[in-house]
PDB file of N, CA and C in Angstrom:
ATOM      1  N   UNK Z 772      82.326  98.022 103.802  1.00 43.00           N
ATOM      2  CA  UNK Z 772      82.825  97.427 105.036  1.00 43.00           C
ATOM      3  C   UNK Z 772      84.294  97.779 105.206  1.00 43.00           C
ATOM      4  N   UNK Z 773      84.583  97.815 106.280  1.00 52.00           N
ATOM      5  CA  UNK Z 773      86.323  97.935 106.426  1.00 52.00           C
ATOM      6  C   UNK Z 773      86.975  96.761 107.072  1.00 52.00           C
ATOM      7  N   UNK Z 774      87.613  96.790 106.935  1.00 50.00           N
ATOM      8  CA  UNK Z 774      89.264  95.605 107.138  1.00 50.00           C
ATOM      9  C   UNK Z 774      89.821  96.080 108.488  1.00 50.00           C
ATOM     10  N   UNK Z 775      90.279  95.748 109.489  1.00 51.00           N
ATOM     11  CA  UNK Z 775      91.315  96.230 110.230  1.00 51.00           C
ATOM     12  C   UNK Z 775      91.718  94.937 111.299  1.00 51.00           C
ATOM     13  N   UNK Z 776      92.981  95.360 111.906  1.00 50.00           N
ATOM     14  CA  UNK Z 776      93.267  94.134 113.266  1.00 50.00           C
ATOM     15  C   UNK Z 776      93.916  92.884 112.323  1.00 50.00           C
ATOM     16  N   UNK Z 777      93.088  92.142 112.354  1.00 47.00           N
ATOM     17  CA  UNK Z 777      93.260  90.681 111.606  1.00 47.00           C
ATOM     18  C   UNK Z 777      93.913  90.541 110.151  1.00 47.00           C
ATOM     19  N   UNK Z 778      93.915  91.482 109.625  1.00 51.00           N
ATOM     20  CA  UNK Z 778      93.925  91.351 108.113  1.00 51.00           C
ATOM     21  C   UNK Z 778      94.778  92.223 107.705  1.00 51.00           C
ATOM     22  N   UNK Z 779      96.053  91.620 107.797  1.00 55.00           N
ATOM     23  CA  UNK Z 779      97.682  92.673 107.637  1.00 55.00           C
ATOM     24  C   UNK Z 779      98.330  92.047 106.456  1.00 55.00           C
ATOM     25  N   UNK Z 780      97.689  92.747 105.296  1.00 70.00           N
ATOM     26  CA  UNK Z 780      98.593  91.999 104.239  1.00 70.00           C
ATOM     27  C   UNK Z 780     100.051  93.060 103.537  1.00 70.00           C
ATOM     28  N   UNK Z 781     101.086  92.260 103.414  1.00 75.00           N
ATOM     29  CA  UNK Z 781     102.590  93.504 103.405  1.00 75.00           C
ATOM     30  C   UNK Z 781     102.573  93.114 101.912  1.00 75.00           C
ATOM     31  N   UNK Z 782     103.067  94.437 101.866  1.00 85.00           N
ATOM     32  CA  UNK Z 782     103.495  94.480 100.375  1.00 85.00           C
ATOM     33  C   UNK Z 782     104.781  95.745 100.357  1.00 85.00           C
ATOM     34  N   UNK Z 783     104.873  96.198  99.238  1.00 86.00           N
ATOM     35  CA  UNK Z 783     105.671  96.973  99.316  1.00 86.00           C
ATOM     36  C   UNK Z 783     105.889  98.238  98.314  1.00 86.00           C
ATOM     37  N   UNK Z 784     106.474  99.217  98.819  1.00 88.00           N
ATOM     38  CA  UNK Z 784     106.414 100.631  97.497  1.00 88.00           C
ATOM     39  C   UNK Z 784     108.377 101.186  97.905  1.00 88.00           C
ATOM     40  N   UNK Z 785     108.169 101.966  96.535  1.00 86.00           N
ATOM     41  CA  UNK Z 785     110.088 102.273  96.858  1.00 86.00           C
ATOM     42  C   UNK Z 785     110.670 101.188  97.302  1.00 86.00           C
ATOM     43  N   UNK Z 786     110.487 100.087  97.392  1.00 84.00           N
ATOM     44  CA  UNK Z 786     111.510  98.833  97.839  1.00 84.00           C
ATOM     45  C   UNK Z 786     111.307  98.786  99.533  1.00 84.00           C
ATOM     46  N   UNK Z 787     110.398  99.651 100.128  1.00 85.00           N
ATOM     47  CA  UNK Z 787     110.288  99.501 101.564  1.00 85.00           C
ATOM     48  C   UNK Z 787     108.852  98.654 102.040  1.00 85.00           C
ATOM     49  N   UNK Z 788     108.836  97.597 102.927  1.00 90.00           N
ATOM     50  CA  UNK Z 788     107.604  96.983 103.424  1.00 90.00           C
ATOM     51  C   UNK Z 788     107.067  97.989 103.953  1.00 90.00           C
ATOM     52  N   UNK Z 789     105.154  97.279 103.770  1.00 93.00           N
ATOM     53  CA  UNK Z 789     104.434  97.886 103.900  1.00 93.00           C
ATOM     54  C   UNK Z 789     103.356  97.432 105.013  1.00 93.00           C
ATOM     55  N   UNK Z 790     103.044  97.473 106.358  1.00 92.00           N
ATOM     56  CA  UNK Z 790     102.024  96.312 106.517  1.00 92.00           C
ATOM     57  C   UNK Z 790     101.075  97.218 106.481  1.00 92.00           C
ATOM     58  N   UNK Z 791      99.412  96.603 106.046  1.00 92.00           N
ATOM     59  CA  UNK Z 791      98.087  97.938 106.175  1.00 92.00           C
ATOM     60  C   UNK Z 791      97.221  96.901 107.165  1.00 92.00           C
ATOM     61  N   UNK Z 792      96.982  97.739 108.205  1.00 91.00           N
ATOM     62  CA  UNK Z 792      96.272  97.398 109.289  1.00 91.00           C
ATOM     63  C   UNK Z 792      94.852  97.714 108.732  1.00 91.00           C
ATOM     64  N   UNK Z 793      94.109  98.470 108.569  1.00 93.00           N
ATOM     65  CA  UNK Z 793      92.898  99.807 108.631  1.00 93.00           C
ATOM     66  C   UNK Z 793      93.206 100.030 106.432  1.00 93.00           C
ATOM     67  N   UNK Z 794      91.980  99.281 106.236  1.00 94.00           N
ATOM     68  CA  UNK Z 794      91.870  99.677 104.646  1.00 94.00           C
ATOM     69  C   UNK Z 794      89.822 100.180 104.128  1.00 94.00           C
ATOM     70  N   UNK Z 795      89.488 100.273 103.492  1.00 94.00           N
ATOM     71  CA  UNK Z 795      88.482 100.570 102.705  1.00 94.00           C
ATOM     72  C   UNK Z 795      88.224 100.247 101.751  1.00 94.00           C
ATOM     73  N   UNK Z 796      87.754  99.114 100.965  1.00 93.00           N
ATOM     74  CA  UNK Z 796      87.622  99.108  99.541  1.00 93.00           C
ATOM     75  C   UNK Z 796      86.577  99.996  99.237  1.00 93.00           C
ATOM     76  N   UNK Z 797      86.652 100.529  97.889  1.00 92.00           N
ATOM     77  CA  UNK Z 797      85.735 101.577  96.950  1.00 92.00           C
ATOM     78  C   UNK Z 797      85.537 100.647  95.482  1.00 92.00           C
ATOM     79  N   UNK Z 798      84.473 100.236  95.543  1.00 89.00           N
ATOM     80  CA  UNK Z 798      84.188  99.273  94.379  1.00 89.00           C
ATOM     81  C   UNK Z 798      83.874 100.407  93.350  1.00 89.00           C
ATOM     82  N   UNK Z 799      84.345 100.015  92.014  1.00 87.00           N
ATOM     83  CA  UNK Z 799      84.204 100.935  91.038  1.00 87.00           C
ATOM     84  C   UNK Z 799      82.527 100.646  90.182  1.00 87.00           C
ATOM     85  N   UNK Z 800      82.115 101.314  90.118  1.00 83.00           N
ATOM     86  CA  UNK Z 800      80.656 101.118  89.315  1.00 83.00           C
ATOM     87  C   UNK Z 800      80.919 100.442  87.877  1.00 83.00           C
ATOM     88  N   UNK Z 801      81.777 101.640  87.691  1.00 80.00           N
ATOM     89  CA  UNK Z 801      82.406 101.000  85.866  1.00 80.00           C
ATOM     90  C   UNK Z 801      83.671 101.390  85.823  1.00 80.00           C
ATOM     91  N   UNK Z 802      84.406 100.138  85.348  1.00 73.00           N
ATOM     92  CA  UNK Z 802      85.818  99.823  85.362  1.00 73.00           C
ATOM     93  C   UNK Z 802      86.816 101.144  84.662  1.00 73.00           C
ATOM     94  N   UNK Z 803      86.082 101.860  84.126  1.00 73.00           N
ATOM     95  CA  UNK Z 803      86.624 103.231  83.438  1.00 73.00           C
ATOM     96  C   UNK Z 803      86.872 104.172  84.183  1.00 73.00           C
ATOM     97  N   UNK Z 804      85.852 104.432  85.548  1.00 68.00           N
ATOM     98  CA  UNK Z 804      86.272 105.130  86.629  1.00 68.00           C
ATOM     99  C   UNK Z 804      87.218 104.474  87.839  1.00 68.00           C
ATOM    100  N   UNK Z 805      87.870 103.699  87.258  1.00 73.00           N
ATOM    101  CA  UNK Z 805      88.940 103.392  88.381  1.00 73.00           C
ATOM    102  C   UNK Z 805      90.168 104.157  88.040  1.00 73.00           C
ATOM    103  N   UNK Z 806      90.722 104.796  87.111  1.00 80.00           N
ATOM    104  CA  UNK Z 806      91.527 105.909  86.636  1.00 80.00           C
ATOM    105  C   UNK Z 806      93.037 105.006  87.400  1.00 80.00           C
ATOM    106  N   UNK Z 807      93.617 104.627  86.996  1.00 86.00           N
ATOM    107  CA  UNK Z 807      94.748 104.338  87.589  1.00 86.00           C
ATOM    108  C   UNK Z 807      95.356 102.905  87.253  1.00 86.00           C
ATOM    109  N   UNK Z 808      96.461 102.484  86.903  1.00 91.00           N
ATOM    110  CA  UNK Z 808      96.650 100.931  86.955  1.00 91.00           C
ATOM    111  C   UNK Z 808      97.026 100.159  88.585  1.00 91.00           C
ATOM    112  N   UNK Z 809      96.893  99.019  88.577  1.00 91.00           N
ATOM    113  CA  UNK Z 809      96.643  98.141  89.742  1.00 91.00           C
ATOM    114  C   UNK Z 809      97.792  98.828  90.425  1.00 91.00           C
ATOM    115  N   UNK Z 810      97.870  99.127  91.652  1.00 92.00           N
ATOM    116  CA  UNK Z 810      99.058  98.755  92.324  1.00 92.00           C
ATOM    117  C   UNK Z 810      99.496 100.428  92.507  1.00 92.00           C
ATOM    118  N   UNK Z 811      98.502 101.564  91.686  1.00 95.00           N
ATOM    119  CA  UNK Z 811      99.413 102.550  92.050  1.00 95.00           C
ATOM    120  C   UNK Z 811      98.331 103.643  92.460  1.00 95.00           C
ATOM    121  N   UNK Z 812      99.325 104.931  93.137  1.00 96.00           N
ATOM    122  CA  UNK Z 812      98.928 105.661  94.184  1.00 96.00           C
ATOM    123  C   UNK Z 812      97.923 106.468  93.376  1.00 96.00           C
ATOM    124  N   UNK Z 813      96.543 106.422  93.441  1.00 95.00           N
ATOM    125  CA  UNK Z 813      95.825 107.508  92.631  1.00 95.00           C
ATOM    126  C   UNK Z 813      95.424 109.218  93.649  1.00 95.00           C
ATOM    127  N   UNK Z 814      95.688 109.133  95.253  1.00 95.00           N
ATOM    128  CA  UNK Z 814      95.102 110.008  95.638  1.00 95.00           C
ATOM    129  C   UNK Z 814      95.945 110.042  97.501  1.00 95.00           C
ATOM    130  N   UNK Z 815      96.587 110.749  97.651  1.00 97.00           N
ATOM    131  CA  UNK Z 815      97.438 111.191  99.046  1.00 97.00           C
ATOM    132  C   UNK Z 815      96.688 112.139  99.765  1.00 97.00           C
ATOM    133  N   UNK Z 816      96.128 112.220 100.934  1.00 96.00           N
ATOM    134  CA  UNK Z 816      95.906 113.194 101.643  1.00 96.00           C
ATOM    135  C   UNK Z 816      95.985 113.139 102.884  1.00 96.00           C
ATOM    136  N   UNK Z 817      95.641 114.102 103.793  1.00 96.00           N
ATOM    137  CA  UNK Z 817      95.907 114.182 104.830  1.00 96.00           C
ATOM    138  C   UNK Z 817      95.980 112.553 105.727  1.00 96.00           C
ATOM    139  N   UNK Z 818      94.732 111.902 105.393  1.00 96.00           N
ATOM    140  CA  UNK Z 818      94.467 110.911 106.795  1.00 96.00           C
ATOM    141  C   UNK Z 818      94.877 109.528 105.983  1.00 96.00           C
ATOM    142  N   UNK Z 819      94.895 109.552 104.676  1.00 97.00           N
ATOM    143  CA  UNK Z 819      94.538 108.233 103.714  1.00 97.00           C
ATOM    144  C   UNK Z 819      95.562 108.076 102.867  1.00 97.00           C
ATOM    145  N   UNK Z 820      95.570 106.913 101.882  1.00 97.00           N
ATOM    146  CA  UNK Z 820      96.479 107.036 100.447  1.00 97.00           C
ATOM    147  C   UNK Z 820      95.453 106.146  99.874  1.00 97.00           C
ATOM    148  N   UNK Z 821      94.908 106.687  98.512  1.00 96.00           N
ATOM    149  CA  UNK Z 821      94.052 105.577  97.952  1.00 96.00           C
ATOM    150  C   UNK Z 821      94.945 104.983  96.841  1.00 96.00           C
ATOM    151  N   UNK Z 822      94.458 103.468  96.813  1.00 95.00           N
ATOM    152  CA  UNK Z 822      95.452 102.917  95.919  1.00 95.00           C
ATOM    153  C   UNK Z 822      94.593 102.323  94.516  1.00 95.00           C
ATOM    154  N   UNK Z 823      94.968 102.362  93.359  1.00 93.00           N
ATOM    155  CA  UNK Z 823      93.991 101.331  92.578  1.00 93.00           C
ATOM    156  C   UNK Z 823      94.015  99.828  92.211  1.00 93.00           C
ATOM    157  N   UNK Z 824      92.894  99.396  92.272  1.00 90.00           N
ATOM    158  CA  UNK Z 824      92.828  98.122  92.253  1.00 90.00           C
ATOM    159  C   UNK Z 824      91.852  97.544  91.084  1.00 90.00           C
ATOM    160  N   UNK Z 825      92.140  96.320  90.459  1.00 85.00           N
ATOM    161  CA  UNK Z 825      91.532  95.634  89.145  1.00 85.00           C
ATOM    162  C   UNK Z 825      89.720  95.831  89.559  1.00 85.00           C
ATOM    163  N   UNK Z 826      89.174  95.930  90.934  1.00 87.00           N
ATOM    164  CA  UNK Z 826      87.883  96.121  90.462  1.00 87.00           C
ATOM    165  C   UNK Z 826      87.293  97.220  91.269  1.00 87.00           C
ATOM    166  N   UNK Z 827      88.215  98.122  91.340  1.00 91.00           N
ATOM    167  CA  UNK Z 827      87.921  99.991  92.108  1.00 91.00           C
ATOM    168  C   UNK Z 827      89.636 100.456  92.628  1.00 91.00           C
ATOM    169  N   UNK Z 828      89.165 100.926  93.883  1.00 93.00           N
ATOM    170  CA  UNK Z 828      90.059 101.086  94.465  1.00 93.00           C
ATOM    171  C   UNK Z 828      90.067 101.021  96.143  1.00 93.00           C
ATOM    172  N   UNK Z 829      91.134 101.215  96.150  1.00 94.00           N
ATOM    173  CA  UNK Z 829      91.014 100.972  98.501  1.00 94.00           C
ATOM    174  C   UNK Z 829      91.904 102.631  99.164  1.00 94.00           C
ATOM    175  N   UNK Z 830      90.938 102.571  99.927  1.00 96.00           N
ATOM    176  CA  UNK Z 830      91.650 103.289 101.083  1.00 96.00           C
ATOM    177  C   UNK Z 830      92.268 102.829 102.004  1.00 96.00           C
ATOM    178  N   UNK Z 831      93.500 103.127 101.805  1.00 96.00           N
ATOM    179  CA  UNK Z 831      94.365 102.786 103.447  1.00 96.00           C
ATOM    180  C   UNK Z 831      94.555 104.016 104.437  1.00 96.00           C
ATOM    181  N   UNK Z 832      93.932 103.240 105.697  1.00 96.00           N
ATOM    182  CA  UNK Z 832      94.021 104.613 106.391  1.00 96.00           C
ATOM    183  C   UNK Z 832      94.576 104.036 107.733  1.00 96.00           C
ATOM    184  N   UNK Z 833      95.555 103.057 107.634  1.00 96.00           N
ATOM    185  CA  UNK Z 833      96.670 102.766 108.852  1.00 96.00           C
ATOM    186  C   UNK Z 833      97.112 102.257 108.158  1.00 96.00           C
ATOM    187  N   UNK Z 834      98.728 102.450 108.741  1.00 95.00           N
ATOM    188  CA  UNK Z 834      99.472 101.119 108.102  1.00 95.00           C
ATOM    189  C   UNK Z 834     101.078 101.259 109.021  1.00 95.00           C
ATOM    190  N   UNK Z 835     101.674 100.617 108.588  1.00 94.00           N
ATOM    191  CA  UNK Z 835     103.305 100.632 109.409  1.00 94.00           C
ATOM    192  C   UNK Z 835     104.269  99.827 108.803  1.00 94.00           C
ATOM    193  N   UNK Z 836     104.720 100.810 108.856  1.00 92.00           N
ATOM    194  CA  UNK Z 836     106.581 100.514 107.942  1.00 92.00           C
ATOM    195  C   UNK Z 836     107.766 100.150 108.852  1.00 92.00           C
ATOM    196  N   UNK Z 837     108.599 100.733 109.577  1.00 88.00           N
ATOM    197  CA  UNK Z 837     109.782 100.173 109.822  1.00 88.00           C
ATOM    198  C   UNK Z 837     109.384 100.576 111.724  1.00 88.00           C
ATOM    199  N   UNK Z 838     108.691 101.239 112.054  1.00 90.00           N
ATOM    200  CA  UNK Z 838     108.324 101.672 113.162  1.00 90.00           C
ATOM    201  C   UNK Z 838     106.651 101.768 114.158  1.00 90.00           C
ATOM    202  N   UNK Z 839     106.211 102.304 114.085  1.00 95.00           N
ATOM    203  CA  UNK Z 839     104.993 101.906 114.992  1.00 95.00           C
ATOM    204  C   UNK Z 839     103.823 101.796 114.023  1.00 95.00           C
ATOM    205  N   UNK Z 840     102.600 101.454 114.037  1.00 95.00           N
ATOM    206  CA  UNK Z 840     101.497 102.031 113.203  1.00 95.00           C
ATOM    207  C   UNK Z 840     101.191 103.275 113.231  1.00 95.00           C
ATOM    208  N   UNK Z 841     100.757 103.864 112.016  1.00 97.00           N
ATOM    209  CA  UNK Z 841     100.387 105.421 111.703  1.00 97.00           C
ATOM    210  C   UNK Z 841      99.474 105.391 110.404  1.00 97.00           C
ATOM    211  N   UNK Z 842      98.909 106.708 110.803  1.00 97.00           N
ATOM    212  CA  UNK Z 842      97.842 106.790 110.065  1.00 97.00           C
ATOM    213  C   UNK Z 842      98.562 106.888 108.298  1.00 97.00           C
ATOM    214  N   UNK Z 843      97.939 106.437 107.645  1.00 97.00           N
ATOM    215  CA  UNK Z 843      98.288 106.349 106.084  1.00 97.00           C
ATOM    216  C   UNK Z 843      98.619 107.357 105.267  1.00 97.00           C
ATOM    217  N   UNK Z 844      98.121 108.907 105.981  1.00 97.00           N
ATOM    218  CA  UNK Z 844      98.559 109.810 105.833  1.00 97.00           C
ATOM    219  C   UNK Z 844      99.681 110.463 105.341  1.00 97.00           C
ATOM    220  N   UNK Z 845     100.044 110.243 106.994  1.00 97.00           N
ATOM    221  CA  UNK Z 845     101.271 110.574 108.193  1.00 97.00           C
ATOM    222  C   UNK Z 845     102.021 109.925 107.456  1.00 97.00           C
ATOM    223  N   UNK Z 846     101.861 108.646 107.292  1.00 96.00           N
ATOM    224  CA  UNK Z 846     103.378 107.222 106.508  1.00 96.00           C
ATOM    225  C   UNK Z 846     103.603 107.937 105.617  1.00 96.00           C
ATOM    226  N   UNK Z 847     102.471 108.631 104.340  1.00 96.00           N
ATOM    227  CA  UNK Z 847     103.246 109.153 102.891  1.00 96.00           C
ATOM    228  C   UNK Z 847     103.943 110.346 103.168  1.00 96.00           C
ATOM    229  N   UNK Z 848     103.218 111.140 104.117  1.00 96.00           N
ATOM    230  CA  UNK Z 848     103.993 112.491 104.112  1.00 96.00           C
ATOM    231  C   UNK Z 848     105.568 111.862 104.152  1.00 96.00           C
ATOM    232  N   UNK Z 849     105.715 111.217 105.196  1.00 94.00           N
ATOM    233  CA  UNK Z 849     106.929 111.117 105.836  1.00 94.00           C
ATOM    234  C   UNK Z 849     108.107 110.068 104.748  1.00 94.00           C
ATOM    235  N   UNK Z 850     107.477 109.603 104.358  1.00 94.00           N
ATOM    236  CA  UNK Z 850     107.863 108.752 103.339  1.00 94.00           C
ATOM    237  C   UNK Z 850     108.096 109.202 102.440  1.00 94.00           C
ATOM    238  N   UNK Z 851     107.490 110.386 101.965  1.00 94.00           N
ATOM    239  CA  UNK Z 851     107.766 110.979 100.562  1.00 94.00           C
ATOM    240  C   UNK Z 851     107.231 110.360  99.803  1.00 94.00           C
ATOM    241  N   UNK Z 852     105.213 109.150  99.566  1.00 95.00           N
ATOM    242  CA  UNK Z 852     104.993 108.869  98.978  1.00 95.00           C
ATOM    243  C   UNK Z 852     103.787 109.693  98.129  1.00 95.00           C
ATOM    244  N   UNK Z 853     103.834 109.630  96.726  1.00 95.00           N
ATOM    245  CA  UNK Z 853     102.933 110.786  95.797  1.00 95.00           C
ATOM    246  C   UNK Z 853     101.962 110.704  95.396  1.00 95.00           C
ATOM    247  N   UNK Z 854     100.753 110.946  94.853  1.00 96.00           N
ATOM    248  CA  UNK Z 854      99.900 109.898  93.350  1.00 96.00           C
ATOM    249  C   UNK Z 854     100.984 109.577  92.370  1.00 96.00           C
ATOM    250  N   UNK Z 855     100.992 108.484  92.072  1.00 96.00           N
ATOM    251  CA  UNK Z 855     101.700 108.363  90.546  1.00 96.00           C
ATOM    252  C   UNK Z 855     102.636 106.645  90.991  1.00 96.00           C
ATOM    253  N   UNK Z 856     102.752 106.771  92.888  1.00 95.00           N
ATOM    254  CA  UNK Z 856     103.836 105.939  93.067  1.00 95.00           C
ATOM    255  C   UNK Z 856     103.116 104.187  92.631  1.00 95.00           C
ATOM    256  N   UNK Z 857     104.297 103.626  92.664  1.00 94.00           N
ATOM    257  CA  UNK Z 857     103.407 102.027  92.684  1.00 94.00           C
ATOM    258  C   UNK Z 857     103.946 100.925  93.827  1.00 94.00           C
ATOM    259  N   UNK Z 858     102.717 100.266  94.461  1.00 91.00           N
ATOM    260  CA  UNK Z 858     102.802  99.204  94.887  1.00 91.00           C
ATOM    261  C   UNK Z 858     103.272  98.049  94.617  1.00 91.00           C
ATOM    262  N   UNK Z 859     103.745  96.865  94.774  1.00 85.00           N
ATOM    263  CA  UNK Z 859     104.358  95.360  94.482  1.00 85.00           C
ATOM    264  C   UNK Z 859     103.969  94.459  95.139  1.00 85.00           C
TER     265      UNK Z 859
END
């Protein structure tokens, strides 16, 4: 199922807020394939940033920082965010 509209929870990476409009959870089958600790960037690409989480991981694929909403993409390119970064 996906998340979007209603359900804007902020957090933050590099010390900058984060709000995610548009997410995906990816439930992990077995906790060994979640490859990543809580909170950090396992996968950047064009449209998404997947993040990991204690029972899989999520796709964010909107979100908005200091200016309009944009695709989750678009925010890391521009942001300069990597795999490796972490959430708070």
């Amino acid at each position: 199922s996906e998340f979007s509209g209603h359900w804007e929870p902020l957090t933050t990476i590099n010390g900058a807020k984060l709000k995610i409009f548009d997410a995906t959870p990816l439930p992990a089958r077995d906790p060994k394939g979640i490859a990543g600790k809580v909170g950090e960037v396992v996968v950047v690409d064009a449209d998404s940033v997947t993040v990991a989480c204690a029972d899989g991981r999520i796709k964010l694929t909107r979100v908005q920082a200091d200016g309009p909403k944009v695709g989750a993409g678009e925010w890391a390119a521009s942001a300069k965010i990597e795999k490796g970064a972490r959430f708070s």
